[in-house]
Amino acid sequence: MKLTSKGRYAVMALTDLALYYKNGPVSLRDISLRQNISLLYLEQIFLKLRKYKIVESIRGTKGGYRLNRKASDIRLSEILSAVDENVKTVRCIKHLKKGCNGKSIKCNTHKLWDELDGHINSFFEKKLLSDLAHKNDLEKRF
Amino acid sequence: MKLTSKGRYAVMALTDLALYYKNGPVSLRDISLRQNISLLYLEQIFLKLRKYKIVESIRGTKGGYRLNRKASDIRLSEILSAVDENVKTVRCIKHLKKGCNGKSIKCNTHKLWDELDGHINSFFEKKLLSDLAHKNDLEKRF
DNA sequence: CTCAAAGTTGACTAAATCAGTCGGGAATGT
DNA sequence: ACATTCCCGACTGATTTAGTCAACTTTGAG
């Protein structure tokens, strides 16, 4: 499976964004400072998030990002697939080519990884950004 | 998460072993041929499987490996942790050190990755080697 | 009692991936 | 005008992965 710091950062950054964007767009600089993530790296990440319509950008001074939808309409699976491409444990295409005919051991395990993918994906599909961003987290920190 | 071809190969190889070891130990050479996995790579993998008491080895001519327990007593989680070390999605220790006090956004996501770990681990704990190794797979192939 | 077949082990390496940086833009509010 | 912000492609060092190599020990068979 592919679950890198890019995905982790994306979730952290969007959780931050979800908490702060009510008072206007949030700049990556702010997120960078609060979450301790490299600004330049965040730029890369948000580029992708924007392409996937998860956030929208406002340029210029006082610009930044805001969520494109309500936090309760954003599944974590979307976030992860936006930044990390697909959440696929194994790409068994090689084996398929070698004649994975549905009856061999290769296919037994193949099926296993497919099940795993489904298992993980359903986890992230059930989780919403709003599940992570709670107002009271803000208050407790300041 | 760490789920590499080592883990995949280990599961494939052990499934193979589970099917064949009734007629005496199975050599890595045979597994290598049947499953199309590099012999030298298999050696590495089985070294670890032996250390974790999942298989036992018989040296010399006509030697090979056999399962140390019944296939129905071997959880996939054991196999994977034997070859790939731990199935940990993220090691948040860095963040912990930076003062992850249970109230910040970092911890919200931290909790998420812990949940995910639990979710994945329970998947592999429920799966037994015997779930993959069915006799009829053999017959169908020859 | 020799030889070939098997496991044992540590070191090594090419290729890929990851995490992050750099430099130079373009837009825009003040 | 100009600082602040997003935009974007190219680059890079470090790490990990997948796999190889070489040299060894053990043991069954002839």
GROMACS .gro file of N, CA, C and O in nm, chain A residues 108-109 112 115, chain B residues 11 14-15 18 67 69-79 122-134:
model
  132
  108ASN      N    1  -0.508  -1.699  -0.555
  108ASN     CA    2  -0.556  -1.700  -0.417
  108ASN      C    3  -0.503  -1.578  -0.344
  108ASN      O    4  -0.576  -1.509  -0.273
  109THR      N    5  -0.375  -1.552  -0.360
  109THR     CA    6  -0.318  -1.439  -0.289
  109THR      C    7  -0.362  -1.309  -0.355
  109THR      O    8  -0.389  -1.212  -0.286
  112LEU      N    9  -0.664  -1.208  -0.211
  112LEU     CA   10  -0.637  -1.155  -0.077
  112LEU      C   11  -0.605  -1.007  -0.081
  112LEU      O   12  -0.658  -0.928  -0.003
  115GLU      N   13  -0.904  -0.802  -0.152
  115GLU     CA   14  -0.986  -0.788  -0.032
  115GLU      C   15  -0.929  -0.682   0.061
  115GLU      O   16  -1.000  -0.599   0.117
  153VAL      N   17   0.373  -1.491   0.154
  153VAL     CA   18   0.240  -1.551   0.158
  153VAL      C   19   0.225  -1.651   0.044
  153VAL      O   20   0.175  -1.762   0.064
  156LEU      N   21   0.440  -1.965   0.123
  156LEU     CA   22   0.387  -2.048   0.231
  156LEU      C   23   0.258  -2.117   0.188
  156LEU      O   24   0.231  -2.230   0.231
  157THR      N   25   0.181  -2.053   0.105
  157THR     CA   26   0.061  -2.117   0.052
  157THR      C   27   0.104  -2.239  -0.029
  157THR      O   28   0.047  -2.349  -0.015
  160ALA      N   29   0.222  -2.506   0.209
  160ALA     CA   30   0.110  -2.569   0.278
  160ALA      C   31   0.047  -2.677   0.192
  160ALA      O   32  -0.001  -2.778   0.242
  209LEU      N   33   0.609  -2.669   0.722
  209LEU     CA   34   0.542  -2.582   0.819
  209LEU      C   35   0.567  -2.634   0.959
  209LEU      O   36   0.569  -2.754   0.983
  211ARG      N   37   0.368  -2.557   1.206
  211ARG     CA   38   0.235  -2.575   1.265
  211ARG      C   39   0.139  -2.604   1.151
  211ARG      O   40   0.173  -2.590   1.035
  212LYS      N   41   0.017  -2.637   1.191
  212LYS     CA   42  -0.086  -2.654   1.089
  212LYS      C   43  -0.114  -2.520   1.022
  212LYS      O   44  -0.105  -2.414   1.085
  213ALA      N   45  -0.149  -2.527   0.895
  213ALA     CA   46  -0.179  -2.404   0.821
  213ALA      C   47  -0.292  -2.326   0.889
  213ALA      O   48  -0.297  -2.203   0.882
  214SER      N   49  -0.379  -2.398   0.956
  214SER     CA   50  -0.491  -2.330   1.021
  214SER      C   51  -0.449  -2.264   1.152
  214SER      O   52  -0.528  -2.197   1.218
  215ASP      N   53  -0.324  -2.283   1.189
  215ASP     CA   54  -0.274  -2.218   1.310
  215ASP      C   55  -0.180  -2.102   1.277
  215ASP      O   56  -0.117  -2.046   1.366
  216ILE      N   57  -0.169  -2.072   1.150
  216ILE     CA   58  -0.077  -1.965   1.110
  216ILE      C   59  -0.156  -1.846   1.057
  216ILE      O   60  -0.225  -1.856   0.955
  217ARG      N   61  -0.145  -1.737   1.128
  217ARG     CA   62  -0.214  -1.615   1.085
  217ARG      C   63  -0.127  -1.540   0.985
  217ARG      O   64  -0.005  -1.536   1.000
  218LEU      N   65  -0.190  -1.478   0.890
  218LEU     CA   66  -0.114  -1.400   0.794
  218LEU      C   67  -0.040  -1.286   0.863
  218LEU      O   68   0.069  -1.247   0.820
  219SER      N   69  -0.096  -1.235   0.970
  219SER     CA   70  -0.027  -1.126   1.040
  219SER      C   71   0.111  -1.169   1.088
  219SER      O   72   0.206  -1.091   1.085
  220GLU      N   73   0.120  -1.295   1.128
  220GLU     CA   74   0.251  -1.346   1.172
  220GLU      C   75   0.350  -1.348   1.058
  220GLU      O   76   0.467  -1.313   1.073
  221ILE      N   77   0.302  -1.395   0.944
  221ILE     CA   78   0.389  -1.407   0.828
  221ILE      C   79   0.442  -1.270   0.789
  221ILE      O   80   0.562  -1.251   0.769
  264SER      N   81  -0.623  -0.626   1.214
  264SER     CA   82  -0.729  -0.722   1.242
  264SER      C   83  -0.764  -0.801   1.116
  264SER      O   84  -0.801  -0.918   1.124
  265PHE      N   85  -0.749  -0.736   1.004
  265PHE     CA   86  -0.773  -0.808   0.877
  265PHE      C   87  -0.678  -0.926   0.865
  265PHE      O   88  -0.719  -1.039   0.839
  266PHE      N   89  -0.551  -0.900   0.888
  266PHE     CA   90  -0.451  -1.006   0.871
  266PHE      C   91  -0.452  -1.106   0.986
  266PHE      O   92  -0.406  -1.218   0.971
  267GLU      N   93  -0.504  -1.062   1.100
  267GLU     CA   94  -0.512  -1.157   1.210
  267GLU      C   95  -0.624  -1.257   1.190
  267GLU      O   96  -0.616  -1.371   1.233
  268LYS      N   97  -0.728  -1.212   1.121
  268LYS     CA   98  -0.840  -1.302   1.098
  268LYS      C   99  -0.810  -1.403   0.987
  268LYS      O  100  -0.868  -1.511   0.984
  269LYS      N  101  -0.719  -1.366   0.899
  269LYS     CA  102  -0.689  -1.454   0.787
  269LYS      C  103  -0.585  -1.559   0.826
  269LYS      O  104  -0.480  -1.525   0.882
  270LEU      N  105  -0.617  -1.684   0.793
  270LEU     CA  106  -0.525  -1.793   0.823
  270LEU      C  107  -0.465  -1.845   0.693
  270LEU      O  108  -0.526  -1.831   0.586
  271LEU      N  109  -0.349  -1.903   0.707
  271LEU     CA  110  -0.286  -1.961   0.589
  271LEU      C  111  -0.377  -2.064   0.523
  271LEU      O  112  -0.386  -2.075   0.401
  272SER      N  113  -0.450  -2.136   0.608
  272SER     CA  114  -0.540  -2.239   0.554
  272SER      C  115  -0.653  -2.179   0.470
  272SER      O  116  -0.713  -2.248   0.387
  273ASP      N  117  -0.680  -2.050   0.491
  273ASP     CA  118  -0.783  -1.986   0.408
  273ASP      C  119  -0.739  -1.975   0.263
  273ASP      O  120  -0.821  -1.961   0.173
  274LEU      N  121  -0.608  -1.976   0.243
  274LEU     CA  122  -0.556  -1.958   0.107
  274LEU      C  123  -0.522  -2.090   0.039
  274LEU      O  124  -0.525  -2.100  -0.083
  275ALA      N  125  -0.481  -2.186   0.120
  275ALA     CA  126  -0.432  -2.312   0.064
  275ALA      C  127  -0.543  -2.416   0.059
  275ALA      O  128  -0.572  -2.481   0.158
  276HIS      N  129  -0.603  -2.427  -0.056
  276HIS     CA  130  -0.707  -2.528  -0.074
  276HIS      C  131  -0.657  -2.636  -0.167
  276HIS      O  132  -0.604  -2.606  -0.273
   0.00000   0.00000   0.00000
